[in-house]
mmCIF file of C-alpha atoms in Angstrom:
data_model
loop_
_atom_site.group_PDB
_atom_site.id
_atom_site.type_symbol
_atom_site.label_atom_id
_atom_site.label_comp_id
_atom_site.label_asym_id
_atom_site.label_seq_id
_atom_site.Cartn_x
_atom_site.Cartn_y
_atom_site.Cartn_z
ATOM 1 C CA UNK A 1 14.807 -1.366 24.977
ATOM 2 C CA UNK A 2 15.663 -4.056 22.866
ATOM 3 C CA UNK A 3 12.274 -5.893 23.800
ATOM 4 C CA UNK A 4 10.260 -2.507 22.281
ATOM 5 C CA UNK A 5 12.335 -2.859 19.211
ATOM 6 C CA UNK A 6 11.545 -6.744 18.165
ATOM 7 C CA UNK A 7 8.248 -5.602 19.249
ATOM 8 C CA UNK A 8 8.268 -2.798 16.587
ATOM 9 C CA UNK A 9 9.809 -4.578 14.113
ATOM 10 C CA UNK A 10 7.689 -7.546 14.682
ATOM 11 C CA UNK A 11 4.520 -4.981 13.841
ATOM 12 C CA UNK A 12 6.273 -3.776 10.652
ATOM 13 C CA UNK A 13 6.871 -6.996 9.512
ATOM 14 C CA UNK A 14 3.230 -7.496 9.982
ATOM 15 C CA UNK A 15 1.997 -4.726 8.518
ATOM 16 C CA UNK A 16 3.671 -5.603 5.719
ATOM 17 C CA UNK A 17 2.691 -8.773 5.137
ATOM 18 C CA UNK A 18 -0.825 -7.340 5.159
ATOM 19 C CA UNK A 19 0.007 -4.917 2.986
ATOM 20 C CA UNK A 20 1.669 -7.671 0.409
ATOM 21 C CA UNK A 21 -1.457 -9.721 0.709
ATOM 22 C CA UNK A 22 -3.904 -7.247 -0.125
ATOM 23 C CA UNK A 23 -1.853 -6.326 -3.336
ATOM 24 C CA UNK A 24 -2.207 -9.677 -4.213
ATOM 25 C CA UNK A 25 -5.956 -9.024 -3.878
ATOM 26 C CA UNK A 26 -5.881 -5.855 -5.682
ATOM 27 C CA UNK A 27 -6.780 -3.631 -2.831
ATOM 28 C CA UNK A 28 -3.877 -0.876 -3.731
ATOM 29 C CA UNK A 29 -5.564 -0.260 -7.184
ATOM 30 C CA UNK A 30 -7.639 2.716 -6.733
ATOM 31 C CA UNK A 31 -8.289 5.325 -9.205
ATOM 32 C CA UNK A 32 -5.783 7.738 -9.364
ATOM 33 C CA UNK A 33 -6.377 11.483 -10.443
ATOM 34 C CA UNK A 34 -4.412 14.362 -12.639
ATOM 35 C CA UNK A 35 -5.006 18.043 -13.075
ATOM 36 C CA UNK A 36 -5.947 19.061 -16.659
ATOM 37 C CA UNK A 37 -5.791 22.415 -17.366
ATOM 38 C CA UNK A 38 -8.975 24.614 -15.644
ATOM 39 C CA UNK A 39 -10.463 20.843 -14.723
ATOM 40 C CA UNK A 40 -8.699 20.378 -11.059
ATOM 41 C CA UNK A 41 -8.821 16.825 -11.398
ATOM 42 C CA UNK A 42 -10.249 14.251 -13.227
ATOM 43 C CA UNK A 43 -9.408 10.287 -13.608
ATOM 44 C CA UNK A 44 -6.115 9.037 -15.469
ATOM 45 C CA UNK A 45 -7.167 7.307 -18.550
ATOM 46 C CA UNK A 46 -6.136 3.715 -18.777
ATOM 47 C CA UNK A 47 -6.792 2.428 -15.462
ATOM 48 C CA UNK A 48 -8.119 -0.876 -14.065
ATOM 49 C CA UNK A 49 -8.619 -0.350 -10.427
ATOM 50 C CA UNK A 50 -11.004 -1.986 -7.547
ATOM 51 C CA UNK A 51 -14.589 0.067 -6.456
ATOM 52 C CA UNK A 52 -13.649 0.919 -2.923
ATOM 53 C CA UNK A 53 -16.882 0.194 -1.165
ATOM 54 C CA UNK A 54 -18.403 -2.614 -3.513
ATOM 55 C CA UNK A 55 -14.600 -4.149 -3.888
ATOM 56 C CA UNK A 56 -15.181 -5.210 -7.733
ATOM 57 C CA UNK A 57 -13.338 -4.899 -10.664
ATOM 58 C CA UNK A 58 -13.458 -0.621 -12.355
ATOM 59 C CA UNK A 59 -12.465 0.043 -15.839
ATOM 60 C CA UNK A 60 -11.587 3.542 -16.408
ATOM 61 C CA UNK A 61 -11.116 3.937 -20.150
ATOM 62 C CA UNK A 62 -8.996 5.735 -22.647
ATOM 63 C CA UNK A 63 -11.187 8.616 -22.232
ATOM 64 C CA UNK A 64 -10.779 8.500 -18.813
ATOM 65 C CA UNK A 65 -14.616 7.704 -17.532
ATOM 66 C CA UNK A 66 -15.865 4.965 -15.731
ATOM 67 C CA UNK A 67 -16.337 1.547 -18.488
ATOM 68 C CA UNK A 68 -15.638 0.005 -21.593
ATOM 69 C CA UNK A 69 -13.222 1.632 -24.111
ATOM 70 C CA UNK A 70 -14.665 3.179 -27.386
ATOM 71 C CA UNK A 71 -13.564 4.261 -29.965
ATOM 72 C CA UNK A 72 -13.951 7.415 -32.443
ATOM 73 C CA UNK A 73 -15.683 5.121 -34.734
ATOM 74 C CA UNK A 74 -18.328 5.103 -31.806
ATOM 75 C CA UNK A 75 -18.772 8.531 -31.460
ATOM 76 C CA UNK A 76 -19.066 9.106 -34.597
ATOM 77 C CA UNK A 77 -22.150 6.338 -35.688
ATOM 78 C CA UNK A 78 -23.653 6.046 -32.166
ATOM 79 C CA UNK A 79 -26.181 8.636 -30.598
ATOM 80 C CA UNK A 80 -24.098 9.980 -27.195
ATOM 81 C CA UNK A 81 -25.840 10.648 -24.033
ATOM 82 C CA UNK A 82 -22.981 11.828 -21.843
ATOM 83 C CA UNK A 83 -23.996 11.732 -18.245
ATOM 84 C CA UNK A 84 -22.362 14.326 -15.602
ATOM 85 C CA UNK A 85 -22.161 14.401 -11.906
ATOM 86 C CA UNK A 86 -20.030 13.467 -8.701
ATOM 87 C CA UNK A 87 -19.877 10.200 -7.272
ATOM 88 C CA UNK A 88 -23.783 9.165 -7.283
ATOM 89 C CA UNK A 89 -23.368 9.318 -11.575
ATOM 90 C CA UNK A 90 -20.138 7.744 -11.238
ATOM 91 C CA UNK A 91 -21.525 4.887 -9.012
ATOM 92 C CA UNK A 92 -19.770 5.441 -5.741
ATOM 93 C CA UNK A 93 -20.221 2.025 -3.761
ATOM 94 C CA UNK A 94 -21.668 -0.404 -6.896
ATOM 95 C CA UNK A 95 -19.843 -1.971 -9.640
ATOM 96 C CA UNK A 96 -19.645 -0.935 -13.095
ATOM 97 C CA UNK A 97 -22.716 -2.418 -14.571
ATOM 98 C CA UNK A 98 -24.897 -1.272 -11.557
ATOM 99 C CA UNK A 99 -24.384 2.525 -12.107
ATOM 100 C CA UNK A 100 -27.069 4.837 -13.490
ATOM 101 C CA UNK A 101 -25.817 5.300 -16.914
ATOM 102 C CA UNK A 102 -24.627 1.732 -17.128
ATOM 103 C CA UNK A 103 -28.670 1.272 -16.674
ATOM 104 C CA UNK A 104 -29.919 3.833 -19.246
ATOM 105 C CA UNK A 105 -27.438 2.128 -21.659
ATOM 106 C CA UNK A 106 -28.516 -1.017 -21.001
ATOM 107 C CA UNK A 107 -31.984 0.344 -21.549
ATOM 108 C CA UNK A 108 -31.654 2.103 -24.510
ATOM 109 C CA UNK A 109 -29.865 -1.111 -26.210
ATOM 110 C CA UNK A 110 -32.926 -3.434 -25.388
ATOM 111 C CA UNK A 111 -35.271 -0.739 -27.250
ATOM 112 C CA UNK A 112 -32.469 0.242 -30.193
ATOM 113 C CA UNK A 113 -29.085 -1.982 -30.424
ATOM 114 C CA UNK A 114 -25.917 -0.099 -31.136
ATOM 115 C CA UNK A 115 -27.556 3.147 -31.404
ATOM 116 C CA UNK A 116 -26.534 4.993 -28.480
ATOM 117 C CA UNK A 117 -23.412 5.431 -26.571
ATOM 118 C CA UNK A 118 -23.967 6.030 -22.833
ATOM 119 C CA UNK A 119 -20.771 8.215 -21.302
ATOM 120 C CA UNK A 120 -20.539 7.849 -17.500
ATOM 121 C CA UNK A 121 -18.420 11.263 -17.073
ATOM 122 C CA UNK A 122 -19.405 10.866 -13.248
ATOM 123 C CA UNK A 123 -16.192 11.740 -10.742
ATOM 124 C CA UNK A 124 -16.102 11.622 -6.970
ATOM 125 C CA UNK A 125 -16.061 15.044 -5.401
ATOM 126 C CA UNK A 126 -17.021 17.005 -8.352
ATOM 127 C CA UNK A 127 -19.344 20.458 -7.837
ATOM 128 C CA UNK A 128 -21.428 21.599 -10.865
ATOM 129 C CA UNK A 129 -18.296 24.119 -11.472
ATOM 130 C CA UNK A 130 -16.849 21.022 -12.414
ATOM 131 C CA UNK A 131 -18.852 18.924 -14.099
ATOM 132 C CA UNK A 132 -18.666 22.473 -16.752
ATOM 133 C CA UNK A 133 -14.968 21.999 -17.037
ATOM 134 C CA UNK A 134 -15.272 18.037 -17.407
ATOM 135 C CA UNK A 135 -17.807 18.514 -20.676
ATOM 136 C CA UNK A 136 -15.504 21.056 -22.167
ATOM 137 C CA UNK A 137 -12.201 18.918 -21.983
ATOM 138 C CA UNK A 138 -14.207 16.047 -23.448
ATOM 139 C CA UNK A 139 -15.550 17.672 -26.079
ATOM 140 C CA UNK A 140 -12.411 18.709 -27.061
ATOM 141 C CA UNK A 141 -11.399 15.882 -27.293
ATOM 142 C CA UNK A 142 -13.995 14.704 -29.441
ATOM 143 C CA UNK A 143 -17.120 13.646 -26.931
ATOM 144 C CA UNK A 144 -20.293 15.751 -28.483
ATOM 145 C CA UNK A 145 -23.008 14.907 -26.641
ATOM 146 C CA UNK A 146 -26.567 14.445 -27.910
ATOM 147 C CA UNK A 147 -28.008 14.406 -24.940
ATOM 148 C CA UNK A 148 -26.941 15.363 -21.330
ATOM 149 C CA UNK A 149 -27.661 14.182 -18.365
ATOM 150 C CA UNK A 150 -26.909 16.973 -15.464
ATOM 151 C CA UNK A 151 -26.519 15.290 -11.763
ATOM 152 C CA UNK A 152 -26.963 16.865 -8.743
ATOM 153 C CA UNK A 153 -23.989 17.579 -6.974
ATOM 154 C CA UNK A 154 -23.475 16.989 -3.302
ATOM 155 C CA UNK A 155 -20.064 18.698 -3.096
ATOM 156 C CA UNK A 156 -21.133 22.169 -4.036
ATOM 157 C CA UNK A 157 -18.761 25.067 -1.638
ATOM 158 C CA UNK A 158 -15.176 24.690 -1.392
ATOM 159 C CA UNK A 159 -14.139 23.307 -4.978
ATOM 160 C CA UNK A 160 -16.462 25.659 -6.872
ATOM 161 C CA UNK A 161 -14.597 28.789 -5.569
ATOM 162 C CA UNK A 162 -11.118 26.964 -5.866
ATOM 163 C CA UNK A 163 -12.304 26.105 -9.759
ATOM 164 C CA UNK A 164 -12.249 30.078 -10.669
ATOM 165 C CA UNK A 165 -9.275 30.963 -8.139
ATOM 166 C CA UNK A 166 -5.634 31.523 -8.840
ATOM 167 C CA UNK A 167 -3.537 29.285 -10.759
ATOM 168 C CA UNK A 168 -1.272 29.773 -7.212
ATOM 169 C CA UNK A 169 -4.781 28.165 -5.226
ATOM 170 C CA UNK A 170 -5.138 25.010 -7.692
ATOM 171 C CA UNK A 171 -1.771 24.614 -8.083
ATOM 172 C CA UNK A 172 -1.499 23.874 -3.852
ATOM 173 C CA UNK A 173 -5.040 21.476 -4.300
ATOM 174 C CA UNK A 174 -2.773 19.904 -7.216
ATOM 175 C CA UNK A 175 -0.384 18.813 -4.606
ATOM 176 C CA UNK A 176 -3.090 17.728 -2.375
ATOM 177 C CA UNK A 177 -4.439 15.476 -5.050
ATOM 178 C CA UNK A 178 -0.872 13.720 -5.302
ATOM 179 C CA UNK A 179 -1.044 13.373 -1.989
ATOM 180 C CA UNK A 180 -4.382 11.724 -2.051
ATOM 181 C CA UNK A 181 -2.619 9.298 -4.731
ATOM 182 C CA UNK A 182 -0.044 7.950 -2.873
ATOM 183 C CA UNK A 183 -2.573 7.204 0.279
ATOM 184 C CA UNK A 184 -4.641 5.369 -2.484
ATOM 185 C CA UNK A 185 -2.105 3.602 -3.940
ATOM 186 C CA UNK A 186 -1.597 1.499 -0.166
ATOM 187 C CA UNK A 187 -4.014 -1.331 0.215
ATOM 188 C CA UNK A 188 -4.119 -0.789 3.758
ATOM 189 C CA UNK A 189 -5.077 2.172 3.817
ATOM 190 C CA UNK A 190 -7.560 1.599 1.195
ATOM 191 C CA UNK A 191 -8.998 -0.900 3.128
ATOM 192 C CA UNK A 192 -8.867 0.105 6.639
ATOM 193 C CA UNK A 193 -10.053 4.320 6.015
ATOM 194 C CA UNK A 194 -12.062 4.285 2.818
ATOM 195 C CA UNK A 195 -13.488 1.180 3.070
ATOM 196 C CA UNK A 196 -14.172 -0.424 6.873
ATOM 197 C CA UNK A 197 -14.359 3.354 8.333
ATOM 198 C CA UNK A 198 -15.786 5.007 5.593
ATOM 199 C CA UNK A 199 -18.415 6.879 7.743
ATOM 200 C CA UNK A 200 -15.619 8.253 9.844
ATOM 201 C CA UNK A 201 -13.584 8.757 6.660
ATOM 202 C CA UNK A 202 -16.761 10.731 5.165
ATOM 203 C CA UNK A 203 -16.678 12.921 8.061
ATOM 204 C CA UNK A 204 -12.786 14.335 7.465
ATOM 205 C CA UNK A 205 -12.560 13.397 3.700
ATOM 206 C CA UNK A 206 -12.821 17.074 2.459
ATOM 207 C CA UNK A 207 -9.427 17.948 4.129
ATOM 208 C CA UNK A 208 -8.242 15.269 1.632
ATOM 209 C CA UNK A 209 -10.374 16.803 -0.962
ATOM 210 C CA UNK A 210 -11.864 19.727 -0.277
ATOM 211 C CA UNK A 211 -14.960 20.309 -0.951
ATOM 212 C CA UNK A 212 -16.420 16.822 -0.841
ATOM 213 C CA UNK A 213 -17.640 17.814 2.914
ATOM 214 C CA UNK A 214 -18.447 21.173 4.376
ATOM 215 C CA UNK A 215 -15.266 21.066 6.906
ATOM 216 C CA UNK A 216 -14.911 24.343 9.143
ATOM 217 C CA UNK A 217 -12.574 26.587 8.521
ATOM 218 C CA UNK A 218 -12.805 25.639 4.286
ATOM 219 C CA UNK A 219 -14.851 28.687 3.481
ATOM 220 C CA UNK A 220 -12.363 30.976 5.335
ATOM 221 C CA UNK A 221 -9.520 29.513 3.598
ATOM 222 C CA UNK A 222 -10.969 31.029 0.223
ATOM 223 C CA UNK A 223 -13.110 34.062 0.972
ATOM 224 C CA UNK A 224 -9.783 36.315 -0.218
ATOM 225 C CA UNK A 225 -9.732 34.553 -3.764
ATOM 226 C CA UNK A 226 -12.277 35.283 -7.125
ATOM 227 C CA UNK A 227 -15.239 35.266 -6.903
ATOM 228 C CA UNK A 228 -14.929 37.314 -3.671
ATOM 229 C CA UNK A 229 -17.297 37.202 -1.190
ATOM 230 C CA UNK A 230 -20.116 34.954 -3.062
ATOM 231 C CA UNK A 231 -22.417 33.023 -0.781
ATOM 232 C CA UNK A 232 -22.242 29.646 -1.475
ATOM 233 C CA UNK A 233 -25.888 29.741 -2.806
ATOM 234 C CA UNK A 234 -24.552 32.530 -5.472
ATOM 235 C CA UNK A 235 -22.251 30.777 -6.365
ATOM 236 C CA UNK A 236 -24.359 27.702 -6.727
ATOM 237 C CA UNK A 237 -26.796 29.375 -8.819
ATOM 238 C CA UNK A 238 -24.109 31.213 -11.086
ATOM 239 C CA UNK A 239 -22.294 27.711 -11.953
ATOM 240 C CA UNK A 240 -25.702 26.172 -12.693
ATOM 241 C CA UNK A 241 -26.189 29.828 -15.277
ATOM 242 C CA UNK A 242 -22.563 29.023 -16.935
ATOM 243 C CA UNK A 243 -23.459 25.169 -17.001
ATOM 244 C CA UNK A 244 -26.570 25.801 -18.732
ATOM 245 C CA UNK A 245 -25.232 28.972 -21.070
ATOM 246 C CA UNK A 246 -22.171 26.073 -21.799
ATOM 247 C CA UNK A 247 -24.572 23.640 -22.837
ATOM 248 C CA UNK A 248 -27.105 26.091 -24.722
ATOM 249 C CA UNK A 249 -23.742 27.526 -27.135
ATOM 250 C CA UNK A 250 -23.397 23.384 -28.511
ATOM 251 C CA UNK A 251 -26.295 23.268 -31.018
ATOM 252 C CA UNK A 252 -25.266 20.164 -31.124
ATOM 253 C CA UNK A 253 -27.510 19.154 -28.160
ATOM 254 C CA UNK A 254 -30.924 18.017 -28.922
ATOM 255 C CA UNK A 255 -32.239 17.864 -24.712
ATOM 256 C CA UNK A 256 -30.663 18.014 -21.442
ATOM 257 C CA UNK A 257 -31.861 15.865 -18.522
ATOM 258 C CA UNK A 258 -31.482 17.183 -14.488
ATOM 259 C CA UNK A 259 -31.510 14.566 -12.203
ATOM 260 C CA UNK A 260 -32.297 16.039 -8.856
ATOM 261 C CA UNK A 261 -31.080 13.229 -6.554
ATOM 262 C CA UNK A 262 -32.091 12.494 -3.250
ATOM 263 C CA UNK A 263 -30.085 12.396 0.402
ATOM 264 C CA UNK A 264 -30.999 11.570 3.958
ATOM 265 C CA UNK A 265 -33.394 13.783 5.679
ATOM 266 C CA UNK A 266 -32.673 13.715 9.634
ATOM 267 C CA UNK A 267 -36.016 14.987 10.371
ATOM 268 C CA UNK A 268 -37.885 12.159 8.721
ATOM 269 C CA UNK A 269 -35.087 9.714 8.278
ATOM 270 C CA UNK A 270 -35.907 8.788 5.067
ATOM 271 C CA UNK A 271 -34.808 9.749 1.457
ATOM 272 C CA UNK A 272 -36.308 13.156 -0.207
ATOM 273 C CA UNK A 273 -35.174 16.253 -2.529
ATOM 274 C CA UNK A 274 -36.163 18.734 0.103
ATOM 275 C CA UNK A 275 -32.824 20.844 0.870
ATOM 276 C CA UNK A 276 -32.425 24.352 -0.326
ATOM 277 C CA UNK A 277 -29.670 23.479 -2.494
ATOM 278 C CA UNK A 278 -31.901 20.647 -4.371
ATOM 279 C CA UNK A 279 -34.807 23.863 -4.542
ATOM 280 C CA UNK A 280 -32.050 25.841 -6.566
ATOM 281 C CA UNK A 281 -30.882 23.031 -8.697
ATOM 282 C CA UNK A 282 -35.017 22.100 -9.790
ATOM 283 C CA UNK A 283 -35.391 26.151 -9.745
ATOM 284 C CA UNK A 284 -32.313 26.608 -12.433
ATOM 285 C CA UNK A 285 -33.627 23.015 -14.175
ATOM 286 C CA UNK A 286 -37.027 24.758 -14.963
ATOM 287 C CA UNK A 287 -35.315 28.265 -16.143
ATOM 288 C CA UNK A 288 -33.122 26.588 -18.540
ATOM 289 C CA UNK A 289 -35.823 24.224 -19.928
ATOM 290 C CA UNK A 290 -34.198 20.933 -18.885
ATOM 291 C CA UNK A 291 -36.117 17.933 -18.401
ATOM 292 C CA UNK A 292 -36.370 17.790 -14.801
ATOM 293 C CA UNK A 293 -36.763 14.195 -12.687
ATOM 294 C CA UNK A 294 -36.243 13.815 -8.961
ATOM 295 C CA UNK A 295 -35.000 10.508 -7.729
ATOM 296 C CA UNK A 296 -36.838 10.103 -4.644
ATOM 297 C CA UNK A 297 -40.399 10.680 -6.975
ATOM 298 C CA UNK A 298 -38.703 7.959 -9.459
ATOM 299 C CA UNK A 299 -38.680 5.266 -6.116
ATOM 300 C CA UNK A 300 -41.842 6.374 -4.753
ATOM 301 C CA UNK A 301 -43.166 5.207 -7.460
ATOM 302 C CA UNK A 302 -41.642 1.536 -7.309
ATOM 303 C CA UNK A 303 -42.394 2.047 -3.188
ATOM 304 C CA UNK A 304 -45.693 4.019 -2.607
ATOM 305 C CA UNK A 305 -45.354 3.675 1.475
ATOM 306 C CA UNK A 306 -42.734 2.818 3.258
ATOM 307 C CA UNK A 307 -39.187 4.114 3.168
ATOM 308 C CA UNK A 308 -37.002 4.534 0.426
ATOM 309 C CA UNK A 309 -33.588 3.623 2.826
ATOM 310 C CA UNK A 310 -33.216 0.085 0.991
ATOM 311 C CA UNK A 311 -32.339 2.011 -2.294
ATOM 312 C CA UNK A 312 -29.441 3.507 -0.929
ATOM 313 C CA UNK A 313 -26.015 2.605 0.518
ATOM 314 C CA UNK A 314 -25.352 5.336 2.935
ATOM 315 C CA UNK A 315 -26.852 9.032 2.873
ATOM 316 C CA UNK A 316 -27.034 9.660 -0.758
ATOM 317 C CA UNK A 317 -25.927 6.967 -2.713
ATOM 318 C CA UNK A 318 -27.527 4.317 -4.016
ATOM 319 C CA UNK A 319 -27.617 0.539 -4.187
ATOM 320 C CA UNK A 320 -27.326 -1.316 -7.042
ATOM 321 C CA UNK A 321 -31.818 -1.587 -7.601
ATOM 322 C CA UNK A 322 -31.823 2.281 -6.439
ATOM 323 C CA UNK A 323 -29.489 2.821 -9.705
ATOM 324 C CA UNK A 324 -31.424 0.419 -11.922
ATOM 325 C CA UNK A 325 -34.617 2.170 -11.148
ATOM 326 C CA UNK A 326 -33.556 5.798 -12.209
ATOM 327 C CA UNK A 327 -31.366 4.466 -14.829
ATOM 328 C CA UNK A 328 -34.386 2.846 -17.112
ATOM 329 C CA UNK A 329 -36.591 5.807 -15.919
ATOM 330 C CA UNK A 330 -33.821 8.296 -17.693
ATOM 331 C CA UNK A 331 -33.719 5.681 -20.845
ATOM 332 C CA UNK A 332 -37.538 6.077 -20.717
ATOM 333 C CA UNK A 333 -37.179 10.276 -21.302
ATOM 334 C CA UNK A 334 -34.449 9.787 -23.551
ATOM 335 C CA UNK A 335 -36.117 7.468 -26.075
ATOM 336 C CA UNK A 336 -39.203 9.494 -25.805
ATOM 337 C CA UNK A 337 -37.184 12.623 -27.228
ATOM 338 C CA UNK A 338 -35.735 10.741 -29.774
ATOM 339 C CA UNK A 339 -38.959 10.020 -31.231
ATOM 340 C CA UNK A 340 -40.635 12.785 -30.656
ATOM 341 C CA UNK A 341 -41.974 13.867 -34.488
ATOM 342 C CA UNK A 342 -39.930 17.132 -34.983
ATOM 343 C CA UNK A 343 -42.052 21.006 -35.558
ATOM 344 C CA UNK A 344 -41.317 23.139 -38.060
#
């Protein structure tokens, strides 16, 4: 008996010292979430954290997106493009100057210095339900966007019926999310389940956060709340009519950009747009008059033949050169509209 217990303590002692090196390495800082209002969750301003896959340095600023600070000086002078979507905007797996909208800013800025102002509003998880709520608690709080860049979601079920549930429904997901920041703020854990088994942890992820994953059993959990009894492809295609409808009341907006981005396709193993959720968000895209792109057509380009697997991490994100690509593509549209000669 007293063998099992140096043996146990010998293990904690261990696991500790682990777990005091990889502080020293920064592993425990991961960004950590808060409920605002209607928006479930969203990033706590103020936070410099490690990219869980990629293991750099992540700046989320006083606005609480992914980069530099700015100020309201900034917003004010500069032309905004503010760019929404889950964790392919964001820049799940690649550091902060090899996401999307670090790549149309960087674009823009070789054709017109100090001009524009590139918001990455990106967040892990988030449906297009959302990514609504996320543009309405930064406008109020002064973000007005010129432009917008709309991502496609890979998260679309669970969250976008807890989003217009009871307060009683987010306020339990609330405590999940506290949950989910104490297991993030443990290096070990960080390091171990989100990083070295992070296809595993994709699998069982959405009973951390739901919604990130189709997990059985989610859609039963929520068929009794409002909207009742909503497939999730009407309920797909009614956030994508609020989104727009949202977007369409600021006459502030001058275009809106949908980037339909592609995922893993089993049945050719390669990279494509070709789901029947990506069909409704280039359906919607073409209703409300947004300029549409599709990822995998924006690579094919760069990669006629061949596949399109080295431009991505894992099933839908993408490397660093997959991010570059679409990035300056997007700066491409959006410098186009700007000068566009204006009709009476």
């Amino acid at each position: 008996m007293r063998f099992l217990l140096r043996i146990l303590i010998a293990l904690f002692g261990i696991v500790l010292l682990v777990e005091f090196g990889l502080r020293l390495g920064g592993y425990h800082l991961t960004v950590q979430y808060q409920r605002e209002g209607d928006l479930l969750f969203a990033p706590k301003p103020d936070q410099e954290v490690m990219e869980k896959i990629a293991l750099t340095p992540t700046r989320v600023n006083n606005y609480g997106v992914r980069g530099v600070d700015f100020n309201e000086n900034a917003l004010k002078d500069r032309t905004i493009v503010l760019c929404l979507g889950d964790s392919i905007a964001y820049g799940y797996g690649v550091g902060d100057s090899e996401t999307y909208p670090h790549q149309i800013q960087k674009a823009l800025d070789q054709s017109e210095p100090d001009k524009f102002l590139t918001v990455n509003a990106g967040v892990n998880a988030y449906p297009i339900a959302l990514m609504r709520e996320r543009y309405l608690n930064l406008r109020e709080r002064g973000i007005d966007p010129d432009y917008v860049v709309v991502g496609f979601s890979m998260n679309e079920g669970w969250l976008g019926r807890i989003s217009e549930g009871s307060e009683e429904l987010k306020a339990a997901f609330e405590k999940r999310i506290i949950l989910k920041n104490t297991l993030r703020s443990i290096g070990l854990y960080n390091l171990v389940v989100e990083n070295w088994a992070r296809v595993y942890y994709d699998r069982f992820k959405g009973r951390f956060i739901p919604g990130t994953n189709q997990v059985k059993g989610q859609k039963e959990a929520v068929d009794e709340t409002a909207p009742a009894r909503l497939s999730k492809e009407e309920l797909y295609t009614r956030s994508l009519d609020r989104m727009a409808e949202t977007l369409k009341e600021n006459g502030h907006i001058r275009k809106v950009f949908a980037v339909c981005s592609a995922a893993h396709n089993p049945q050719t193993d390669d990279y494509d747009t070709s789901s029947s959720m990506q069909a409704l968000f280039k359906e919607a895209a073409r209703k409300h008059g947004w300029v549409l792109i599709s990822s995998d057509d924006i690579l094919r380009e760069q990669t006629p033949t061949g596949s399109l697997r080295p431009y991505f991490i894992d099933r839908c994100h993408m490397s660093p050169e997959g991010n570059q690509i679409v990035g300056i593509a997007l700066a491409r549209l959006i410098f186009q509209t700007v000068e566009a000669p204006s009709h009476p």
